[in-house]
CSV table of C-alpha atoms and ligand atoms in Angstrom, one decimal:
chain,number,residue,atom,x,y,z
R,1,UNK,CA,0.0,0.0,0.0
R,2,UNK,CA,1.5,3.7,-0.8
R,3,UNK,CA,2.0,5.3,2.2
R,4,UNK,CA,3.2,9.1,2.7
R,5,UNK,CA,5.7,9.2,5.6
R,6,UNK,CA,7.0,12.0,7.4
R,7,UNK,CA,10.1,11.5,9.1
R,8,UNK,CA,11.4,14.1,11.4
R,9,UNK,CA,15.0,15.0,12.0
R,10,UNK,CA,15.8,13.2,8.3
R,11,UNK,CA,19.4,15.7,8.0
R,12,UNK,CA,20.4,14.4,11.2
R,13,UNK,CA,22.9,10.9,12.0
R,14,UNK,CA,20.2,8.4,12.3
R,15,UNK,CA,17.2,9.8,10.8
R,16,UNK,CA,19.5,10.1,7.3
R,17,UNK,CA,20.4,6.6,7.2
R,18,UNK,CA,16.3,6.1,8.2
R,19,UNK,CA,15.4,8.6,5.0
R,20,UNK,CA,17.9,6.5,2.5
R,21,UNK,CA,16.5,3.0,3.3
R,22,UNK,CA,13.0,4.5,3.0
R,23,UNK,CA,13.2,5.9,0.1
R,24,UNK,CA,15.3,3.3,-2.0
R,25,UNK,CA,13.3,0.7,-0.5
R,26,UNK,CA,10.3,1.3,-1.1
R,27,UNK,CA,9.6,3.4,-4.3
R,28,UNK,CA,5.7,2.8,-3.4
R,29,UNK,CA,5.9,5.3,-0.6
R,30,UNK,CA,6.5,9.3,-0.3
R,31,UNK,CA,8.8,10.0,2.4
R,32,UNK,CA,8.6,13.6,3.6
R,33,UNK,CA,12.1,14.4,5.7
R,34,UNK,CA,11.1,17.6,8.1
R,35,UNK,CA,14.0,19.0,9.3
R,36,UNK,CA,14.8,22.5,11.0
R,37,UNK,CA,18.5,22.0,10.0
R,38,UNK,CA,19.6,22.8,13.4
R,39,UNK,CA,23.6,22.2,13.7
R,40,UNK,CA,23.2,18.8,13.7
R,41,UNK,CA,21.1,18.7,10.7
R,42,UNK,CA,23.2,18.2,7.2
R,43,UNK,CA,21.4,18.2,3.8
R,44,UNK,CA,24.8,16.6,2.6
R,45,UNK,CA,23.9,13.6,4.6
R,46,UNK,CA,20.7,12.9,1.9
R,47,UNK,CA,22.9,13.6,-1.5
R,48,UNK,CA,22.4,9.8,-2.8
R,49,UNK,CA,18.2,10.5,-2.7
R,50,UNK,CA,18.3,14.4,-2.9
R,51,UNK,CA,16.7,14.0,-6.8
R,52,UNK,CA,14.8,10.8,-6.1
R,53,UNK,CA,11.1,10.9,-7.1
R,54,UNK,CA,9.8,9.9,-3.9
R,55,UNK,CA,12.0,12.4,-1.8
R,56,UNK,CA,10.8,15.9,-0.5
R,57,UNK,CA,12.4,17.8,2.1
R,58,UNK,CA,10.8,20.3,4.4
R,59,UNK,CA,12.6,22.8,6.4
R,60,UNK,CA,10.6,23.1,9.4
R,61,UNK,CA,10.8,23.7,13.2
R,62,UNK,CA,8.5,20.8,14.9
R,63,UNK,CA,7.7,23.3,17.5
R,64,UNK,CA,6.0,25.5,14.4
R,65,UNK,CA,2.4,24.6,15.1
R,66,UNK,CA,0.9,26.4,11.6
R,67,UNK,CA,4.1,25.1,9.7
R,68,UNK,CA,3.5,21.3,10.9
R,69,UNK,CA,-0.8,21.8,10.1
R,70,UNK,CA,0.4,23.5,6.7
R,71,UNK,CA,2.7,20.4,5.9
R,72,UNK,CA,0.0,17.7,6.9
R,73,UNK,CA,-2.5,19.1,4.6
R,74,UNK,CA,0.0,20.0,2.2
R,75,UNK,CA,1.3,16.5,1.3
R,76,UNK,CA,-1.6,14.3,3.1
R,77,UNK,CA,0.5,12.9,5.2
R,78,UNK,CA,0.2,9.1,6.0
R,79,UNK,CA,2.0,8.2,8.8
R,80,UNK,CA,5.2,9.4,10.9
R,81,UNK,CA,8.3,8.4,12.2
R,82,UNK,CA,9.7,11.3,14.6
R,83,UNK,CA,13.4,11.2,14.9
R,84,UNK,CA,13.7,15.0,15.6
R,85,UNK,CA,15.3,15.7,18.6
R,86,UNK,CA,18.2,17.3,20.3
R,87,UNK,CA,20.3,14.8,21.2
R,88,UNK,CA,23.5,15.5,23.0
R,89,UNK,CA,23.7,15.0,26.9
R,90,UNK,CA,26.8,17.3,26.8
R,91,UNK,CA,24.6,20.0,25.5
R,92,UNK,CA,21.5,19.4,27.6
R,93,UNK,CA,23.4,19.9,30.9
R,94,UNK,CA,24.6,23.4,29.9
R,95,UNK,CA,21.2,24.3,28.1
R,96,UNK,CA,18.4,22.1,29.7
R,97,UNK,CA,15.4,24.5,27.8
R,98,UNK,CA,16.3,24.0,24.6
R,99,UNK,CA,16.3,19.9,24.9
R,100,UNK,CA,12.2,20.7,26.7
R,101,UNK,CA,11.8,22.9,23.4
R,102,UNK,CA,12.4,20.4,20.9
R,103,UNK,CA,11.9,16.8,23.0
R,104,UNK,CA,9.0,17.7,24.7
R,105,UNK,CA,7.1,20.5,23.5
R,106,UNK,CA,8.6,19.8,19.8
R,107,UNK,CA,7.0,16.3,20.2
R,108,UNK,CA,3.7,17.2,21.8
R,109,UNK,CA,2.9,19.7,19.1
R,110,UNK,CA,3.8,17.0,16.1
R,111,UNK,CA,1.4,14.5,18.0
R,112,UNK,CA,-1.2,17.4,18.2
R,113,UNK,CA,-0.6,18.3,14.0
R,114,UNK,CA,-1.2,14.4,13.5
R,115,UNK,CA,-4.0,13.9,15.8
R,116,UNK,CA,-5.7,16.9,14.2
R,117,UNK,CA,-5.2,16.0,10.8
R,118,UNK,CA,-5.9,12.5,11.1
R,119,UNK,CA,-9.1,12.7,13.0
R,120,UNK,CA,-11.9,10.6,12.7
R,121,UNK,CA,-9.5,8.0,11.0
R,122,UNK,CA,-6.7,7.8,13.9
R,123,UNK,CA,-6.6,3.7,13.5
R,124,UNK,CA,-5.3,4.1,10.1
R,125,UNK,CA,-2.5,5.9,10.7
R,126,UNK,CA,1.1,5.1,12.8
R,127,UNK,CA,2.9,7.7,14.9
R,128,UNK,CA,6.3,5.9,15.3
R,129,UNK,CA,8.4,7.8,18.0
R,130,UNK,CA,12.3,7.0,18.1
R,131,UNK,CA,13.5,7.2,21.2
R,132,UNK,CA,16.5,6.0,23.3
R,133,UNK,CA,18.2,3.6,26.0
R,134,UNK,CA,18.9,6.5,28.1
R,135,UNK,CA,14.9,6.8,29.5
R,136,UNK,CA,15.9,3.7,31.4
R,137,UNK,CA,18.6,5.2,33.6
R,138,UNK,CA,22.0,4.3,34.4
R,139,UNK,CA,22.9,0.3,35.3
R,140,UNK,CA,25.1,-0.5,38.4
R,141,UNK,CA,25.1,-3.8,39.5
R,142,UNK,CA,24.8,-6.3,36.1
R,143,UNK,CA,21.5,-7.1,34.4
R,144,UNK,CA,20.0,-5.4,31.2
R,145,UNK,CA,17.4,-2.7,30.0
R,146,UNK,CA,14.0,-4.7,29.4
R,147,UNK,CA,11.1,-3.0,28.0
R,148,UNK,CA,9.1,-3.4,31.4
R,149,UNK,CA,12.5,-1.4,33.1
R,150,UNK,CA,10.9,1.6,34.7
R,151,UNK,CA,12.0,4.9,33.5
R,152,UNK,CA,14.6,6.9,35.7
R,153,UNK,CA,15.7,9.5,33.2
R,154,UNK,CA,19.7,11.1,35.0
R,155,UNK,CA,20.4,13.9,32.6
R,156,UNK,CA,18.2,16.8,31.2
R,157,UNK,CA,18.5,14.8,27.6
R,158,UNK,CA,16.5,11.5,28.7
R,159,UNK,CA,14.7,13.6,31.2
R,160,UNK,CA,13.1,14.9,27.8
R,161,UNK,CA,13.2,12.0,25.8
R,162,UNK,CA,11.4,10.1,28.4
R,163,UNK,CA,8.6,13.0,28.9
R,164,UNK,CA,7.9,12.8,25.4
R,165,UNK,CA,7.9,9.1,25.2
R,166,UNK,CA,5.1,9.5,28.1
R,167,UNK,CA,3.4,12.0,25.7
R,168,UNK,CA,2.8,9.8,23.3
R,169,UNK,CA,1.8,6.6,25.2
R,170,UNK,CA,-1.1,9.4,26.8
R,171,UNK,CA,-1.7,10.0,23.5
R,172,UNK,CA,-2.4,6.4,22.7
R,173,UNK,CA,-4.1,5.7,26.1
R,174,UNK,CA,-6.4,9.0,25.5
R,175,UNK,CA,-6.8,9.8,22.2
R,176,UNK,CA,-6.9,6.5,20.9
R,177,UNK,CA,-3.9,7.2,18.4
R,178,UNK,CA,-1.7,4.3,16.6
R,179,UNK,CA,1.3,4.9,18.7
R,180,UNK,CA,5.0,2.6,18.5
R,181,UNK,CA,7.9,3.7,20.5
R,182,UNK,CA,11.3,1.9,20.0
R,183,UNK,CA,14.1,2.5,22.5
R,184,UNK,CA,17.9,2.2,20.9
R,185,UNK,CA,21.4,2.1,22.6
R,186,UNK,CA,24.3,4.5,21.0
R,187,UNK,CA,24.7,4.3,17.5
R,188,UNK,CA,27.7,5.1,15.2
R,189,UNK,CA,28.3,4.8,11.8
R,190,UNK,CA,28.9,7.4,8.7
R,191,UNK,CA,27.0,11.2,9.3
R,192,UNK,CA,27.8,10.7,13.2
R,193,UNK,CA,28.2,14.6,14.4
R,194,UNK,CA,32.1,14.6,16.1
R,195,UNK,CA,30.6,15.8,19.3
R,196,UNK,CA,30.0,13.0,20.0
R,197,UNK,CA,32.7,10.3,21.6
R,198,UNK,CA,33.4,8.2,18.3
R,199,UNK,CA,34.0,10.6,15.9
R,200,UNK,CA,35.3,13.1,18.1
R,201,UNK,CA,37.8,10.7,18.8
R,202,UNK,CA,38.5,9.3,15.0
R,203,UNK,CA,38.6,13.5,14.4
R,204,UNK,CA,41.4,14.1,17.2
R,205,UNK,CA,43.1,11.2,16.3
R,206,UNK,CA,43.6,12.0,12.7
R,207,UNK,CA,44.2,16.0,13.8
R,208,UNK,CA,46.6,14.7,16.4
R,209,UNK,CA,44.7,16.5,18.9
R,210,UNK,CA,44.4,15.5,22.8
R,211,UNK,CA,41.6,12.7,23.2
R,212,UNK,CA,39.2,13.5,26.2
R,213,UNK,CA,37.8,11.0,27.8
R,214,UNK,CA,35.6,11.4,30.8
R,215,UNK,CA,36.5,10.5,34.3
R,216,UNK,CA,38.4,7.1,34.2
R,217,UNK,CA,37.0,6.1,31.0
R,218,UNK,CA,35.3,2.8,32.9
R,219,UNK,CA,31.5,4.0,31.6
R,220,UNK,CA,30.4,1.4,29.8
R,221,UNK,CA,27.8,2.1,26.5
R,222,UNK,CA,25.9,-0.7,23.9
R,223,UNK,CA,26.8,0.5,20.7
R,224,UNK,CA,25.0,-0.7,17.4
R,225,UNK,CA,25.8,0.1,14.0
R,226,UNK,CA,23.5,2.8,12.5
R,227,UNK,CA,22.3,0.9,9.5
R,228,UNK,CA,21.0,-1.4,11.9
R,229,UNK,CA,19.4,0.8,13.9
R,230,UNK,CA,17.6,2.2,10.4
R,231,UNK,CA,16.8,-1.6,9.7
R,232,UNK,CA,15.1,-2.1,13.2
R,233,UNK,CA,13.2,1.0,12.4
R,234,UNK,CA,11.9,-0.7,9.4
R,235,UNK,CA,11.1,-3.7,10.8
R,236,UNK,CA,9.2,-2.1,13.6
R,237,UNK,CA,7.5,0.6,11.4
R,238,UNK,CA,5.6,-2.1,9.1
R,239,UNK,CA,5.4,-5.5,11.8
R,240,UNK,CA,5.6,-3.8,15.3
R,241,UNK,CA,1.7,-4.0,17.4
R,242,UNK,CA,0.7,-0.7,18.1
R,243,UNK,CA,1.1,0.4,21.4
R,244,UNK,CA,4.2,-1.8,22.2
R,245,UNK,CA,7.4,-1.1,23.2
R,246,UNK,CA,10.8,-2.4,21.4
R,247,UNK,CA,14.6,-1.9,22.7
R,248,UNK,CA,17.0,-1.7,20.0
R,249,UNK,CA,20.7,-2.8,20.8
R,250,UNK,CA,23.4,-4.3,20.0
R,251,UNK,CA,24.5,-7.0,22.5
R,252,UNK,CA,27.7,-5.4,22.3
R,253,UNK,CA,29.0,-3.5,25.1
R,254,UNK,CA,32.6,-1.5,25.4
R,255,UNK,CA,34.2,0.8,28.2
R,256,UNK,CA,34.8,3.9,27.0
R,257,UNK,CA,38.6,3.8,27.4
R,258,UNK,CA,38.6,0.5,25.5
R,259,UNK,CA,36.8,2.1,22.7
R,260,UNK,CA,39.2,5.2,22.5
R,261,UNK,CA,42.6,2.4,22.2
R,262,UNK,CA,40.8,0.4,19.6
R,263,UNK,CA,40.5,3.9,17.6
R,264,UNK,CA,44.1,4.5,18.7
R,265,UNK,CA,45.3,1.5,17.3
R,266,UNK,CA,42.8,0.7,13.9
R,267,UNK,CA,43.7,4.8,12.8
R,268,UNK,CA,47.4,3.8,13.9
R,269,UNK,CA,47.9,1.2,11.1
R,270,UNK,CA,45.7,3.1,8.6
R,271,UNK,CA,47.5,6.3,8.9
R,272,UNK,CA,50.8,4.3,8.7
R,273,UNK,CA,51.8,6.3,12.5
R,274,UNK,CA,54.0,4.1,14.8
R,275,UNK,CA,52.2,1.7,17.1
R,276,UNK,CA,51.1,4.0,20.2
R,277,UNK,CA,51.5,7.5,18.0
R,278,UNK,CA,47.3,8.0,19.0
R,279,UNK,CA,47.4,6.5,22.5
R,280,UNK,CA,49.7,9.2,23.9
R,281,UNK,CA,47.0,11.7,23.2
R,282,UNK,CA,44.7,10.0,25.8
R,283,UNK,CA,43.4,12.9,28.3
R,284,UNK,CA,41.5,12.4,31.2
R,285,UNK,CA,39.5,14.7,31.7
R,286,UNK,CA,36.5,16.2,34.1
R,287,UNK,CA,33.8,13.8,34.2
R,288,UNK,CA,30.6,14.4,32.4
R,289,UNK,CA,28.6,15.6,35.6
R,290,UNK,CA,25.6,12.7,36.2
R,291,UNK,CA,27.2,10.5,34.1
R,292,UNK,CA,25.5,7.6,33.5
R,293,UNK,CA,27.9,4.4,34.3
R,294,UNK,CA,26.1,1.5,32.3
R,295,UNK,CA,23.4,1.4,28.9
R,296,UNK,CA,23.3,-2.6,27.9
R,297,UNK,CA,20.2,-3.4,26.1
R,298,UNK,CA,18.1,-6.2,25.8
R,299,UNK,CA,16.8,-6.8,22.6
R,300,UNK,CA,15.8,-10.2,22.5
R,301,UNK,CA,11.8,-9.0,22.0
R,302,UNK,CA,12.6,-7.0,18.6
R,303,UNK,CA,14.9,-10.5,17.6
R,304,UNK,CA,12.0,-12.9,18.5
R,305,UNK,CA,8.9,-11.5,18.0
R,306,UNK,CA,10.1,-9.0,14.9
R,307,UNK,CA,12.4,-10.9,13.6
R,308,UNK,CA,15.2,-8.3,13.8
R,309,UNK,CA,19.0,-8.9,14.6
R,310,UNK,CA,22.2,-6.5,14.2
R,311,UNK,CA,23.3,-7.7,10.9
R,312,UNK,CA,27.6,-6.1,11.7
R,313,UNK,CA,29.9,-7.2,13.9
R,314,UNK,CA,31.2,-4.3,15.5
R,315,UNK,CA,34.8,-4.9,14.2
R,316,UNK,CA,33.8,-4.5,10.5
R,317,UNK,CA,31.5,-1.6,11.8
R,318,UNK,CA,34.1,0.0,13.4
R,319,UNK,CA,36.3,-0.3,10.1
R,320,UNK,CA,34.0,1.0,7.6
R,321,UNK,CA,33.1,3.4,10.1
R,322,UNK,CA,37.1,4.7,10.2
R,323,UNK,CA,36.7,4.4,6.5
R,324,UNK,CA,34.1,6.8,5.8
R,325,UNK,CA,35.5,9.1,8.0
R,326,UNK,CA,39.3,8.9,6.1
R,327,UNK,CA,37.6,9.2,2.9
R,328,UNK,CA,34.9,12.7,3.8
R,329,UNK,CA,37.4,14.5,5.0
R,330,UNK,CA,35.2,17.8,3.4
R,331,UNK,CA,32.3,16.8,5.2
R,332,UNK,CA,34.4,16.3,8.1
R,333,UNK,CA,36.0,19.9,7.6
R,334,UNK,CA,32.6,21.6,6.7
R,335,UNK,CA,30.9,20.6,9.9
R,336,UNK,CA,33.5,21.0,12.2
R,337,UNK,CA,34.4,24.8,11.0
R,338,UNK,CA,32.7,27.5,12.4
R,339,UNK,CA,30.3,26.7,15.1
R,340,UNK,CA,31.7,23.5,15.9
R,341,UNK,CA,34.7,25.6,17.0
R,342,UNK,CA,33.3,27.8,19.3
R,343,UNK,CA,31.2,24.6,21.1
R,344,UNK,CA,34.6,22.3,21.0
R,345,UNK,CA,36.6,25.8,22.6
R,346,UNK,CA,33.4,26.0,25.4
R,347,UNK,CA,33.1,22.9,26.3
R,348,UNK,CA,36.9,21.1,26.1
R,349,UNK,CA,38.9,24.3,26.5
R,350,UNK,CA,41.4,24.1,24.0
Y,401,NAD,P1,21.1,14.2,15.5
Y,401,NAD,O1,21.3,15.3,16.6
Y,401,NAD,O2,22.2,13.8,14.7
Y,401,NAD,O3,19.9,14.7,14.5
Y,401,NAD,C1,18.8,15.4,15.0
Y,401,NAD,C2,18.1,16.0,13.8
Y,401,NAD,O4,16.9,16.7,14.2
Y,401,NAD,C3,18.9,17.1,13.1
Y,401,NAD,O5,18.8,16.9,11.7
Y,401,NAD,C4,18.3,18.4,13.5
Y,401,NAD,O6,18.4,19.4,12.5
Y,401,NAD,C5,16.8,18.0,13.7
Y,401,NAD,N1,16.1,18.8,14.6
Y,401,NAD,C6,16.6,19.2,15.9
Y,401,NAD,N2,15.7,20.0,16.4
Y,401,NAD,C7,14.6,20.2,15.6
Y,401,NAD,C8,13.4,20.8,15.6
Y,401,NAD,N3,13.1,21.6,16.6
Y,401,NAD,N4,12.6,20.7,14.5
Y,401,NAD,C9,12.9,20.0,13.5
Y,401,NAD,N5,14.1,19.3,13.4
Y,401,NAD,C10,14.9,19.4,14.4
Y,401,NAD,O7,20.4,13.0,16.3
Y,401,NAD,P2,20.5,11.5,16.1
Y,401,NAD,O8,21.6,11.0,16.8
Y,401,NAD,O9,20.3,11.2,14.6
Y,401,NAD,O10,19.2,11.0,16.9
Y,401,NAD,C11,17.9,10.9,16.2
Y,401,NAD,C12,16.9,10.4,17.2
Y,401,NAD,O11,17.3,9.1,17.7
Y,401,NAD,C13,16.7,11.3,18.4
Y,401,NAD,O12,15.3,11.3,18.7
Y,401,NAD,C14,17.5,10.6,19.5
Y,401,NAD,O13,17.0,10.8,20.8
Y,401,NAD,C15,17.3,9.1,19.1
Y,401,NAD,N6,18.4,8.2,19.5
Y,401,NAD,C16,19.7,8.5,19.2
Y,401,NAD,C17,20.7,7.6,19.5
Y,401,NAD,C18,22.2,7.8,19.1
Y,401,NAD,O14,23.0,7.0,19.5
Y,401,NAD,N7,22.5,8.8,18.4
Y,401,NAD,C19,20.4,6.4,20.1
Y,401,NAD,C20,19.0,6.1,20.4
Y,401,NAD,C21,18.1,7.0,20.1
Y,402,DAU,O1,22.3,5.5,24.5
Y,402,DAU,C1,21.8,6.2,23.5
Y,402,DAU,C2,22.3,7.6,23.5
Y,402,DAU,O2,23.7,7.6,23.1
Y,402,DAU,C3,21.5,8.6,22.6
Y,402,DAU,O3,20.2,8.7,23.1
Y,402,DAU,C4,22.2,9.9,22.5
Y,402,DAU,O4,21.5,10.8,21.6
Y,402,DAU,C5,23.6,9.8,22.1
Y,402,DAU,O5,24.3,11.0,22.1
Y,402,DAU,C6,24.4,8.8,23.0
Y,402,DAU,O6,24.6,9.3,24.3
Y,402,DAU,P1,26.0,9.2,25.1
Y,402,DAU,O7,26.1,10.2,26.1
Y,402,DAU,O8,26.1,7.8,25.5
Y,402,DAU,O9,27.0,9.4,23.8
Y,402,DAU,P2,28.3,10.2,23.7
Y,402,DAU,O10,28.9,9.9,22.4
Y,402,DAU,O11,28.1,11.7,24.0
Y,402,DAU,O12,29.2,9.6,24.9
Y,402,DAU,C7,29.5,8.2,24.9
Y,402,DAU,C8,30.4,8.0,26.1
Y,402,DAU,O13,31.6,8.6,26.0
Y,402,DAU,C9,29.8,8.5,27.4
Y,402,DAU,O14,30.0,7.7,28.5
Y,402,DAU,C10,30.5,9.9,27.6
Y,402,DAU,C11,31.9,9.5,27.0
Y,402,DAU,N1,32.6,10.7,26.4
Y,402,DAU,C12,31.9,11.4,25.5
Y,402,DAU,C13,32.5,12.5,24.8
Y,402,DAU,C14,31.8,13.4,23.9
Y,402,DAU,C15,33.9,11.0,26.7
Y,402,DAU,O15,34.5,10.2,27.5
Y,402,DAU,N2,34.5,12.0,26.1
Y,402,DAU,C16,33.9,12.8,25.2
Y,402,DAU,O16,34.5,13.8,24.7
């Protein structure tokens, strides 16, 4: 059946990996990318479908009530997958309002433009929301992050990722909508923004810049290749049962620290620098204030009852990830000039 999706946040890491598998996929459907093209949002990301048939783009702030009602009507939209977000913890502890802005508010006024557009035919349509790990707090003592965890949001980000997941549950409970949420552990992959620890890291290393890592560097994350992630989405877009819940991750978890010398040593031997060249620009620094100790996912519902399972093993992940990164060096250079800059100098100091 032809379906016309809007996916929010389409410029951004994930959702542009989401946009290309939509739209070559599936030539049936329209996919509608709404992006404000915030810093994190790159139109570069979408060059491979900018000119396909089936591809419109929409600049747009989801907090723009008439913009979201004009863009509804405009291109009778179908269903949604809502990926917009702000999503950097670093960034949420320094400005806490603009994460409520765009997570929460953001999200409440999308499922209002849907709910108002679709009405009297609200069983029909899917609201997907793509959410995140983080909701489910931070892990101590062993064990895993089941979709019956109870939420206990540390930082401003999942404080406002889990609001707006409870939004739209409400909005199922209450307005009877066709909700999905799926909950995903950290990504990486090609079109990751280098604030964030992989490619900041592959970025230093290759500038020979000083490597920060946090605290001791024991913080443990789940990390799944992107292109997985976008599959999962997929797979939980057309078989997921509305109103159900689905982590996403990557039974694959890695210390920080251990992560940063695997980096060292993989851009070591493709750069042709001695053994240890990267390593010696390992610097600990302050530790991310709240910082959450443990993600580890367990996915085993999505894998049994959706059929889904990370297709990568991290190692060839990991390579093609370096990869991409050695060969768009002017993407690389375009996104961290300017702006980028004036964050890195804030945040890092030097
Ligand atoms: P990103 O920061 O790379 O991209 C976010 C995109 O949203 C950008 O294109 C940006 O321009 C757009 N955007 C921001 N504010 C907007 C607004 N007000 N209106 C319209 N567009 C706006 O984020 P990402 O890492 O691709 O994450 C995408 C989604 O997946 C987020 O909802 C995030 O919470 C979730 N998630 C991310 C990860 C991860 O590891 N990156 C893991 C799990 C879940
Ligand atoms: O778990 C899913 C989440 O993963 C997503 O919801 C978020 O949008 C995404 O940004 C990511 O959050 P993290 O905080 O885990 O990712 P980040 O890459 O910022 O940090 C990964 C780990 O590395 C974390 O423990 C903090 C640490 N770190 C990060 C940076 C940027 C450092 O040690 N040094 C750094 O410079």
């Amino acid at each position: 059946m032809s379906k016309i999706i809007l996916i929010t946040g389409g410029a951004g890491f994930i959702g542009s990996h989401v946009v290309q598998l939509f739209v070559t996929k599936y030539p049936e459907y329209t996919i509608v990318n709404l992006d404000a093209l915030t810093y994190a949002g790159n139109l570069e990301n979408l060059k491979s479908v900018e000119n396909a048939p089936n591809y419109l783009f929409e600049k747009a702030d989801i907090q723009d009530e008439a913009a979201l009602d004009r863009i509804f009507k405009k291109h009778k939209i179908t269903d949604v997958i809502h990926l917009a977000a702000e999503s950097h913890v670093d960034r949420s502890i320094s400005d806490p309002l603009a994460f409520v802005k765009t997570n929460v508010f953001g999200t409440v006024n999308l499922l209002n433009a849907a709910k108002k557009y679709w009405i009297g035919e609200l069983e029909k349509h899917l609201f997907y929301h793509v959410s995140t790990d983080e909701v489910y707090g931070s892990l101590h003592d062993g064990g895993f992050f089941l979709e019956t965890t109870p939420y206990d949001p540390q930082s401003p980000y999942s404080a406002s990722k889990a609001a707006s997941d409870h939004f739209v549950r409400a909005y199922a409970n209450t307005y009877k909508m066709k909700t999905v949420v799926s909950n995903c552990s950290n990504n990486y992959g090609p079109n990751h923004f280098p604030e964030k620890l992989i490619p900041l890291v592959i970025n230093n290393i290759k500038n020979l810049k000083p490597l920060p890592v946090y605290g001791k560097g024991e913080n443990v994350r789940d990390w799944l290749y992107v292109k997985d992630h976008a599959r999962a989405i997929d797979t939980v877009f057309h078989k997921g049962v509305p109103g159900e819940t689905y982590n996403i991750g990557g039974f694959n978890e890695w210390k920080n620290i251990d992560i940063v010398r695997l980096l060292c040593q993989k851009m070591d031997e493709k750069l042709g620098r001695e053994p240890g060249t990267s390593e010696k620009l390992i610097t600990f620094v302050q530790d991310r204030a709240g910082h959450d100790l443990r993600y580890a996912i367990d996915a085993t519902k999505i894998q049994k009852e959706l059929g889904w399972e990370p297709s990568l093993q991290f190692e060839e992940g990991i390579e093609i990830t370096i990869d991409w990164y050695l060969q768009n060096e002017e993407w690389l250079s375009r996104v961290t000039s300017g702006a980028y800059q004036d964050y890195y100098k804030e945040h890092y100091g030097n």
